[in-house]
PDB file of C-alpha atoms and ligand atoms in Angstrom:
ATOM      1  CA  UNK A   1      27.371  27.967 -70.296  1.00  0.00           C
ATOM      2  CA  UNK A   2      23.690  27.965 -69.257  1.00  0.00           C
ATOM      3  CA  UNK A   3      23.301  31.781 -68.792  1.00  0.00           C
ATOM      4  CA  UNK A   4      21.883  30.549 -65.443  1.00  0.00           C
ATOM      5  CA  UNK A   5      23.336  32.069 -62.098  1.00  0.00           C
ATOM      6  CA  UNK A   6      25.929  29.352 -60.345  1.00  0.00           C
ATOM      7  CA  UNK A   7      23.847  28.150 -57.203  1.00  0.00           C
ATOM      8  CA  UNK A   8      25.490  25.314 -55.082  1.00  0.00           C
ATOM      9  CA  UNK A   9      22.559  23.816 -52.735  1.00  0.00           C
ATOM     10  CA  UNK A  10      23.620  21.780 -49.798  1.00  0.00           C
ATOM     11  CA  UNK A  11      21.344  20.106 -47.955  1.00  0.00           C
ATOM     12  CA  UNK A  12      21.303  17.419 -44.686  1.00  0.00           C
ATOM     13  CA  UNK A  13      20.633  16.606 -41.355  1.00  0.00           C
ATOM     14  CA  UNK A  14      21.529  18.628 -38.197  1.00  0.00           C
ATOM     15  CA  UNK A  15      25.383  19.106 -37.741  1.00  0.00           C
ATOM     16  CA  UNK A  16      26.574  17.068 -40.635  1.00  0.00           C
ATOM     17  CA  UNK A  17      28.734  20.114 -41.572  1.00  0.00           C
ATOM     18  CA  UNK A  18      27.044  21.598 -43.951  1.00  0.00           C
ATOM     19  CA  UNK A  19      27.267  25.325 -42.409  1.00  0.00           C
ATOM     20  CA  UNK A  20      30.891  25.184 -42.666  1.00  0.00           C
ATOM     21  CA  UNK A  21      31.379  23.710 -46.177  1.00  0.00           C
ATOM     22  CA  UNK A  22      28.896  26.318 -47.797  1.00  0.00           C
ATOM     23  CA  UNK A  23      30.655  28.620 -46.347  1.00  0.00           C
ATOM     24  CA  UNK A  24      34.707  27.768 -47.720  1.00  0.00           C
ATOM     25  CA  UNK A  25      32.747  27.338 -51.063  1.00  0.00           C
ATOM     26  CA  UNK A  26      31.503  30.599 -51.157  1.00  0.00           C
ATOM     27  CA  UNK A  27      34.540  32.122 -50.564  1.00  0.00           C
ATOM     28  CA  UNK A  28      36.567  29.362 -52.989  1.00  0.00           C
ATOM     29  CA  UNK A  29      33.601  30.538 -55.990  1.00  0.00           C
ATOM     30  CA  UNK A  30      33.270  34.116 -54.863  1.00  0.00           C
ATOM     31  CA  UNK A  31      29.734  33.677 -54.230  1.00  0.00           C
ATOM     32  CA  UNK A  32      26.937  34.864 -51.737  1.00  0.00           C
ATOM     33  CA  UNK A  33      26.017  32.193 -49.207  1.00  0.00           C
ATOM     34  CA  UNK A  34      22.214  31.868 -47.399  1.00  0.00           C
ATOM     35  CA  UNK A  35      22.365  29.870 -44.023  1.00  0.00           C
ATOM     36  CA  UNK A  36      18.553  29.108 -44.693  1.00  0.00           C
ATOM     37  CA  UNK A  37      18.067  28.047 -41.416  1.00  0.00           C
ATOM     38  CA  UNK A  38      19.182  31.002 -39.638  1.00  0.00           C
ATOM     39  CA  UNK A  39      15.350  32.227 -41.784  1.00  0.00           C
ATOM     40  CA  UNK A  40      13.875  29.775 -39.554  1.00  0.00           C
ATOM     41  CA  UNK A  41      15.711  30.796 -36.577  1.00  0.00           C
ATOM     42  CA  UNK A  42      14.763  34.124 -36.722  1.00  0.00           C
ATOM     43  CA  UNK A  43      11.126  33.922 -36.914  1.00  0.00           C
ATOM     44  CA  UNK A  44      11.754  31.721 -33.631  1.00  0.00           C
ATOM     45  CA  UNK A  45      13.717  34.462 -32.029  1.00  0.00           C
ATOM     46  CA  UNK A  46      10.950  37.131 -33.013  1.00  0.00           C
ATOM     47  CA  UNK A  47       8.354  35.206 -31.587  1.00  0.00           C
ATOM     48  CA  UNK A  48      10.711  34.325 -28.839  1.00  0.00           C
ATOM     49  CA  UNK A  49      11.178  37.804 -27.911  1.00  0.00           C
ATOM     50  CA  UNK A  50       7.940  38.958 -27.591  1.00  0.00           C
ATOM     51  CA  UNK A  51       6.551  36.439 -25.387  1.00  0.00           C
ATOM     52  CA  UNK A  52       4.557  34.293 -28.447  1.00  0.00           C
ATOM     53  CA  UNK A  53       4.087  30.659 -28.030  1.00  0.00           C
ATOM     54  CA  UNK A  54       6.079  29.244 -30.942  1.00  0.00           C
ATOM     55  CA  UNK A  55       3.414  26.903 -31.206  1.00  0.00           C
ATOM     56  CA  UNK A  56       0.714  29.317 -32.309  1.00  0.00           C
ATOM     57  CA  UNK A  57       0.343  29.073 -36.492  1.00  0.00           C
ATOM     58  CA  UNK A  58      -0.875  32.730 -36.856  1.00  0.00           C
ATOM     59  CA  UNK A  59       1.863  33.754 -34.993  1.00  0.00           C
ATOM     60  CA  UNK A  60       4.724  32.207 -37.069  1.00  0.00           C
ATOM     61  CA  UNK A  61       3.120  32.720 -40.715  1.00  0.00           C
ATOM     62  CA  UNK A  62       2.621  36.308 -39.353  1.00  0.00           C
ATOM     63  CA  UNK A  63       6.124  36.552 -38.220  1.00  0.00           C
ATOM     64  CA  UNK A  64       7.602  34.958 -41.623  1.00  0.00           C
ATOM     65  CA  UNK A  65       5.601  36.973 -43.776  1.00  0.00           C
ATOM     66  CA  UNK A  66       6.653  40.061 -41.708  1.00  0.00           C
ATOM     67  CA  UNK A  67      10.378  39.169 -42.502  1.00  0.00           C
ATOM     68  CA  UNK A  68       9.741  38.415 -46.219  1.00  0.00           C
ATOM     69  CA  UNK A  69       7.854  41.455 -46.271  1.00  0.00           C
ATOM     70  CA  UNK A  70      11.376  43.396 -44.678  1.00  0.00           C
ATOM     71  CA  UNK A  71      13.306  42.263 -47.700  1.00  0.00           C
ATOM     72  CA  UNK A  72      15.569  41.002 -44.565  1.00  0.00           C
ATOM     73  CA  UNK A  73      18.316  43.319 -43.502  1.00  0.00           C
ATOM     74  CA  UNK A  74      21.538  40.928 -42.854  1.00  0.00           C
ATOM     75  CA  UNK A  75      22.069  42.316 -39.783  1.00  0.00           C
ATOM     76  CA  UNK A  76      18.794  40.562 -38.679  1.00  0.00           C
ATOM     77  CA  UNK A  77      20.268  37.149 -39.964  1.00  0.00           C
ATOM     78  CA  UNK A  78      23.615  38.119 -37.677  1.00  0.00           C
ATOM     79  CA  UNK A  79      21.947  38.353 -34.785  1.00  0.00           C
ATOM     80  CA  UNK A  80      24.161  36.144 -32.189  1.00  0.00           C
ATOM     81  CA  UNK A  81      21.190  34.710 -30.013  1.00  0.00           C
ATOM     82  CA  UNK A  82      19.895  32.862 -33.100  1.00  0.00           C
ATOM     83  CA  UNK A  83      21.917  29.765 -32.038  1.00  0.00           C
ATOM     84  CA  UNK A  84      20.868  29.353 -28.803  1.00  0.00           C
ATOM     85  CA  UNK A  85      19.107  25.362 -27.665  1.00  0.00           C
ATOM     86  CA  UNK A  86      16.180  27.734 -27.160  1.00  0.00           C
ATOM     87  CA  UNK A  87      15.913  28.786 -30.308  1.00  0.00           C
ATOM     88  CA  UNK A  88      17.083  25.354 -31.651  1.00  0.00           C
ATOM     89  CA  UNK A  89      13.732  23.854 -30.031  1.00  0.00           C
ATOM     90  CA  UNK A  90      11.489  27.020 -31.090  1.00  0.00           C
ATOM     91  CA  UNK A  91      12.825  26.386 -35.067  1.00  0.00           C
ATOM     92  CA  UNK A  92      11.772  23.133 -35.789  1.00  0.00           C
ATOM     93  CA  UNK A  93       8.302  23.671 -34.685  1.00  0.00           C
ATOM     94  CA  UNK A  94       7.723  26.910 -36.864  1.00  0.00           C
ATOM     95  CA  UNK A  95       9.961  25.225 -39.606  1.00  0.00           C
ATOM     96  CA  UNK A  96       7.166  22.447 -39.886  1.00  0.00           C
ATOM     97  CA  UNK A  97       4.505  24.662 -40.603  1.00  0.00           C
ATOM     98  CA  UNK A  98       3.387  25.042 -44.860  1.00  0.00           C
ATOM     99  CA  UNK A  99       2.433  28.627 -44.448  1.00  0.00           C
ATOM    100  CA  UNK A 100       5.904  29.797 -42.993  1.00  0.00           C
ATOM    101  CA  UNK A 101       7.798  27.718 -45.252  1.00  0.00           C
ATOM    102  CA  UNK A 102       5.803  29.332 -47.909  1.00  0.00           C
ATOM    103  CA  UNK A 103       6.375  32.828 -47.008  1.00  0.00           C
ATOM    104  CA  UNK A 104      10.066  32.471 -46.902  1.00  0.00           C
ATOM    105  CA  UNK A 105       9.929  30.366 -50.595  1.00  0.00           C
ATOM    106  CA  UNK A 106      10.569  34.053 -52.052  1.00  0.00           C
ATOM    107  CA  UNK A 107      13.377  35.806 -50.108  1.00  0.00           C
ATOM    108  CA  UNK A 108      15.296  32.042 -50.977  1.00  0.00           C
ATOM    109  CA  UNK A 109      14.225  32.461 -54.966  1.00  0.00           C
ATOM    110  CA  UNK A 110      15.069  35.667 -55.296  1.00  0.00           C
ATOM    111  CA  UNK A 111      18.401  35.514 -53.333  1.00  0.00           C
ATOM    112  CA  UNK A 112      21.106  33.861 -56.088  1.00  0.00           C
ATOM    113  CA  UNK A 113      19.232  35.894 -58.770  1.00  0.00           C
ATOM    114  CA  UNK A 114      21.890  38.041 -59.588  1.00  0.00           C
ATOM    115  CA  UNK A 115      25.448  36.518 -58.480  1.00  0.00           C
ATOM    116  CA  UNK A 116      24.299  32.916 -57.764  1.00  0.00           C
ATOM    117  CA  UNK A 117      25.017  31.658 -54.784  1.00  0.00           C
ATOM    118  CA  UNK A 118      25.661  28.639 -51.983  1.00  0.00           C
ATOM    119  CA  UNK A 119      22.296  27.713 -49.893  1.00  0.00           C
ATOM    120  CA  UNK A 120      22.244  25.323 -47.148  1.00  0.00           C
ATOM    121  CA  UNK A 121      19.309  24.207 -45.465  1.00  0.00           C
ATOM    122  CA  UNK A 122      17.528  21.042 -45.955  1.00  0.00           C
ATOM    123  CA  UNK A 123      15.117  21.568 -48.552  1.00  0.00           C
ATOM    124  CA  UNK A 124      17.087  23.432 -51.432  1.00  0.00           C
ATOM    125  CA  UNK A 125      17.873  21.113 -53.928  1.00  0.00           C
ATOM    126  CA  UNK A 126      14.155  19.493 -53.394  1.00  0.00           C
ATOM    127  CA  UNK A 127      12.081  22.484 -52.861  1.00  0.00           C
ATOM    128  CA  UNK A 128      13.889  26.145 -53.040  1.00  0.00           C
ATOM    129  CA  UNK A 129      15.987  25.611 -55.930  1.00  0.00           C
ATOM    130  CA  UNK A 130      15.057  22.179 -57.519  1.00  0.00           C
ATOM    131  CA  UNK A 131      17.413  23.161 -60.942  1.00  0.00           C
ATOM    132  CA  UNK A 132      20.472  24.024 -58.590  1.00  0.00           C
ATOM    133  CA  UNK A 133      23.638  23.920 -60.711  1.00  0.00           C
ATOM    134  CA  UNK A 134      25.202  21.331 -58.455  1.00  0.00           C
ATOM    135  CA  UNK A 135      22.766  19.428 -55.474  1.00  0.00           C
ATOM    136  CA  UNK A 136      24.891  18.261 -52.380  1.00  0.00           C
ATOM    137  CA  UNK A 137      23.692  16.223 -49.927  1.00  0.00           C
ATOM    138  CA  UNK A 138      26.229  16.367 -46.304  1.00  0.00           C
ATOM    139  CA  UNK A 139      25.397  13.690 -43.928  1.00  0.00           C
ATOM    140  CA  UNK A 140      27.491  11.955 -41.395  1.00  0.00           C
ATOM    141  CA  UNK A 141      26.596   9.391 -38.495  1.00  0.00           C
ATOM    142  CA  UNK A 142      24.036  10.688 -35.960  1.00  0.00           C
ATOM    143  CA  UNK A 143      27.322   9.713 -33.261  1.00  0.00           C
ATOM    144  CA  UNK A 144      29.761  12.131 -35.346  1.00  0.00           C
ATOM    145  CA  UNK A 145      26.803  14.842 -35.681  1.00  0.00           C
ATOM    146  CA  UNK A 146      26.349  15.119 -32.082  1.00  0.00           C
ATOM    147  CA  UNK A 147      29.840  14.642 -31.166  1.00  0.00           C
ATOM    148  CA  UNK A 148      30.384  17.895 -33.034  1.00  0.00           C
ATOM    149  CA  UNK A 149      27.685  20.062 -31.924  1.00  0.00           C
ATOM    150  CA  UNK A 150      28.648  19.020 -28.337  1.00  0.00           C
ATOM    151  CA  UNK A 151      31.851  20.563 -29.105  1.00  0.00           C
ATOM    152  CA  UNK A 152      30.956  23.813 -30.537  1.00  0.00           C
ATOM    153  CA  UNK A 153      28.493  24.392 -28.124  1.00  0.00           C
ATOM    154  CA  UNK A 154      30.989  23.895 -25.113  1.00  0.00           C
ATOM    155  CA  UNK A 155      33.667  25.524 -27.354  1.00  0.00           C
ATOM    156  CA  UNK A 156      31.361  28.653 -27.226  1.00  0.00           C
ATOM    157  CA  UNK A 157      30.720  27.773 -22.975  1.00  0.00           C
ATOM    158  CA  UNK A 158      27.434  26.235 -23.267  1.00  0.00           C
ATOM    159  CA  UNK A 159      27.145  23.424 -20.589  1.00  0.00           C
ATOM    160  CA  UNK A 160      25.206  20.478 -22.367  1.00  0.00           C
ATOM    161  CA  UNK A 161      25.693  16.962 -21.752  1.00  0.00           C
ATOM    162  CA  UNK A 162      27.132  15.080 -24.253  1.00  0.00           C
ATOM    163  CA  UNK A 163      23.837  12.366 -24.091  1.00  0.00           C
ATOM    164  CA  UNK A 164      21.460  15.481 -24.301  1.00  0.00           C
ATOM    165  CA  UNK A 165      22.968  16.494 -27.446  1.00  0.00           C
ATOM    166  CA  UNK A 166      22.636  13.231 -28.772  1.00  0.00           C
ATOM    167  CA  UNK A 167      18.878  12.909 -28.051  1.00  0.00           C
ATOM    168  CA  UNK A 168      18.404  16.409 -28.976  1.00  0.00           C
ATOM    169  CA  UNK A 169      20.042  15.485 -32.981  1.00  0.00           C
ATOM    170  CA  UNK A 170      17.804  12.010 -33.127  1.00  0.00           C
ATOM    171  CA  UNK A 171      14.777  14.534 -32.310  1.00  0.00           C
ATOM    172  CA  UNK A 172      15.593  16.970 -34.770  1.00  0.00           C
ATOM    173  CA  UNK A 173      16.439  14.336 -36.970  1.00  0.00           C
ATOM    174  CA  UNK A 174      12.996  12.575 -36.971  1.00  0.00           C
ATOM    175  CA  UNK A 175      11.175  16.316 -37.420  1.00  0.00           C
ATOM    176  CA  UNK A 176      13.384  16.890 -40.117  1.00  0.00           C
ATOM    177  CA  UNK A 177      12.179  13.695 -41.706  1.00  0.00           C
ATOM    178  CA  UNK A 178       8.829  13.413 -41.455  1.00  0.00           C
ATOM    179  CA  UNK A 179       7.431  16.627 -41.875  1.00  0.00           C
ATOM    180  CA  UNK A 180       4.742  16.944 -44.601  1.00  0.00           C
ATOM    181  CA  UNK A 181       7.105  19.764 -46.276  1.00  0.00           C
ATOM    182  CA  UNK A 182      10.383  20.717 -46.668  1.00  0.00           C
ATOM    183  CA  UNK A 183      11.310  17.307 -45.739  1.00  0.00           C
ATOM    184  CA  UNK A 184      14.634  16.187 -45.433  1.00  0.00           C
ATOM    185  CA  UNK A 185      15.557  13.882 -48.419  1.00  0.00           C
ATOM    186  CA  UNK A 186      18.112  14.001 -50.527  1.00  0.00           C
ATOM    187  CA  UNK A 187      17.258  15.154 -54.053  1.00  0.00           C
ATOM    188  CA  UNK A 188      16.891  14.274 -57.120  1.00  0.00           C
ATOM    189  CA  UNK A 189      20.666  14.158 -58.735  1.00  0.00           C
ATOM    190  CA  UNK A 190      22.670  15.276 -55.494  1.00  0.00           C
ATOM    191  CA  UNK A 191      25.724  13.695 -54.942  1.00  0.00           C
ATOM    192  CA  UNK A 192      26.278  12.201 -51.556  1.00  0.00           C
ATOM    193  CA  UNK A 193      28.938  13.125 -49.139  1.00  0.00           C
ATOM    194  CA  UNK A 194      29.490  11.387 -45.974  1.00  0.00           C
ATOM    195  CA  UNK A 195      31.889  13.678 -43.605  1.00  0.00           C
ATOM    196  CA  UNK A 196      31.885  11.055 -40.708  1.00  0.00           C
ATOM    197  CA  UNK A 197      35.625   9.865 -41.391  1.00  0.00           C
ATOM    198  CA  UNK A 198      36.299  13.340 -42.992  1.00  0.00           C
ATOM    199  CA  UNK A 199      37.927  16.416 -41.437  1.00  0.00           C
ATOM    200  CA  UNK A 200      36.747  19.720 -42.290  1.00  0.00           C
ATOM    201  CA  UNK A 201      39.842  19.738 -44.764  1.00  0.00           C
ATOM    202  CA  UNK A 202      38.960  16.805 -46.689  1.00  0.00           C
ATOM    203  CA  UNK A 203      35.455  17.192 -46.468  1.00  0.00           C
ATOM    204  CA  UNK A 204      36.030  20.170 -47.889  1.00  0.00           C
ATOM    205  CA  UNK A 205      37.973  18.769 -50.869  1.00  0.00           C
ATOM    206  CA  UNK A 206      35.605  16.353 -51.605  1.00  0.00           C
ATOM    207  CA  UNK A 207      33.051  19.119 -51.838  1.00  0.00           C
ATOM    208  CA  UNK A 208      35.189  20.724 -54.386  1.00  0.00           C
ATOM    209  CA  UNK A 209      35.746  18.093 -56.315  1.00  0.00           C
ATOM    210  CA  UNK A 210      31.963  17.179 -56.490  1.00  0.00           C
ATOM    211  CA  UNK A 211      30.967  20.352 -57.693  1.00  0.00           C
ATOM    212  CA  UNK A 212      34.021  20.961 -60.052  1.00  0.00           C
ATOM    213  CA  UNK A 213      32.766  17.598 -61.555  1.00  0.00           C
ATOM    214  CA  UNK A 214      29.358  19.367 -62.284  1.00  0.00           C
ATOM    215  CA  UNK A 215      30.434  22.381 -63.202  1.00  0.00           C
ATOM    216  CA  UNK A 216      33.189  21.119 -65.640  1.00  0.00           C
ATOM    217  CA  UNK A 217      29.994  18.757 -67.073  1.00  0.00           C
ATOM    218  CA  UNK A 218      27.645  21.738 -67.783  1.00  0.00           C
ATOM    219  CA  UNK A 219      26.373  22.467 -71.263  1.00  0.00           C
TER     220      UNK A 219
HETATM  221  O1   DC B   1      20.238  24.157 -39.936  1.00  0.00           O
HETATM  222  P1   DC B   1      19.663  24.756 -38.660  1.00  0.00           P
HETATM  223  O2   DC B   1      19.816  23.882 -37.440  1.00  0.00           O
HETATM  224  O3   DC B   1      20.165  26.143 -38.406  1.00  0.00           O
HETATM  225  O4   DC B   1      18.089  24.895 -38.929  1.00  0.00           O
HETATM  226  C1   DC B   1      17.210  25.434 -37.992  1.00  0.00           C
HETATM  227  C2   DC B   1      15.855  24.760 -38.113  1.00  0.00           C
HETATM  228  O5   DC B   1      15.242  25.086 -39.362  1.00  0.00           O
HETATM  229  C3   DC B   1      15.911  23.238 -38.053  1.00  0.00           C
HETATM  230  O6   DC B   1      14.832  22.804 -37.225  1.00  0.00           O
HETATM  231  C4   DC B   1      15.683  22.790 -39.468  1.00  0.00           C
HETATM  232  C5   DC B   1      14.924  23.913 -40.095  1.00  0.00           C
HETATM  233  N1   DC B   1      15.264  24.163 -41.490  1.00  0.00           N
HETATM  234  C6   DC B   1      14.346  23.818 -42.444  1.00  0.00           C
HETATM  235  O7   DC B   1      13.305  23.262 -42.104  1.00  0.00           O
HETATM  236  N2   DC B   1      14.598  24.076 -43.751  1.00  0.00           N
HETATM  237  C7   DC B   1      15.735  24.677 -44.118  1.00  0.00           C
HETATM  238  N3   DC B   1      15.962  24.921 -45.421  1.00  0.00           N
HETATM  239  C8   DC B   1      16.703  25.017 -43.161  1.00  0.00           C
HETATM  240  C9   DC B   1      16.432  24.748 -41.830  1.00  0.00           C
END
């Protein structure tokens, strides 16, 4: 053993699945898990709600440092208007900025610190936690992506068009990639899961088996 606090990071594109698989292995590994883009969401929503363009820089580094600064209460991370397309559109422009990806560096450090834990996001195993026990990096086709988040958003009575979905995931997928930081890649020693053939059951087993093959190979 390292000494080291277990932390999983999982990391890819926009609905690839990796919200749902951090999740089933926190609960297999009894660990905490960060949604680090509900952190992103929620300086969206704050500026959102009162009336600031998300646009403005000073108003989002503000905003992020604000929550940083707040130690976050869960309950602000719980909040259920955080997934809204609204907020969706509002999070990838604050997410591109340095100085609020900066101020919420520390909340993400300082989370696993004492029980370890499961972060997904996109820039965990690259940026947040670069010496992550295990690195996983959850894609699946941009077709399978959208086809999901079509379904969970009607699933939850949204009315979106399957084709706006679609366009929406290739134009989160290009902000994703080719912002100067936090950009999506995969990192460094991640292993690669594809879930487009997978169900959540086998993509889930896969998972497992990935980071039981890590684990198993520590020092
Ligand atoms: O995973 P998500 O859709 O909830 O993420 C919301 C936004 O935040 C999305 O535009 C990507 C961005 N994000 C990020 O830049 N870095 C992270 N670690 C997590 C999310």
């Amino acid at each position: 053993m390292t000494g080291r606090p277990l932390v999983i990071a999982i990391d890819g594109p926009a609905a690839a699945g990796k919200g749902t698989l951090a999740r089933r292995l926190a609960e297999h590994f009894g660990l905490p898990h960060l949604d680090t883009g509900l952190l992103y969401r929620a300086v969206a929503r704050g500026m959102l709600d009162r009336g600031e363009d998300p646009a403005d820089a000073e108003a989002a580094e503000r905003t992020a440092r604000a929550l940083d600064a707040k130690e976050l209460d869960a309950s602000e991370l719980a909040r259920p208007d955080l997934r809204t397309p609204e907020v969706d559109r509002a999070a990838s422009i604050v997410a591109a900025r340095p100085a609020v990806r900066a101020a919420l560096r520390a909340f993400q450090r300082r989370f696993p610190a004492e029980r370890g834990a499961v972060m997904d996001g996109r820039d965990i195993g690259t940026v947040i936690f670069p010496e992550a026990t295990v690195k996983l990096y959850v894609t699946a086709s941009p077709e399978a992506r959208a086809e999901r988040r079509w379904r969970e958003l009607t699933g939850r009575g949204i009315a979106v068009e399957r084709a706006e979905i679609a366009a929406e995931i290739a134009e989160r997928d290009t902000q994703d990639q080719s912002r100067p930081v936090g950009r999506l890649v995969k990192a460094e020693g991640a292993v690669t899961l594809d879930t487009t053939d997978l169900d959540p059951e086998a993509a889930f087993a896969a998972a497992l088996a990935a980071v039981n093959a890590h684990i198993g190979a520590q020092p």
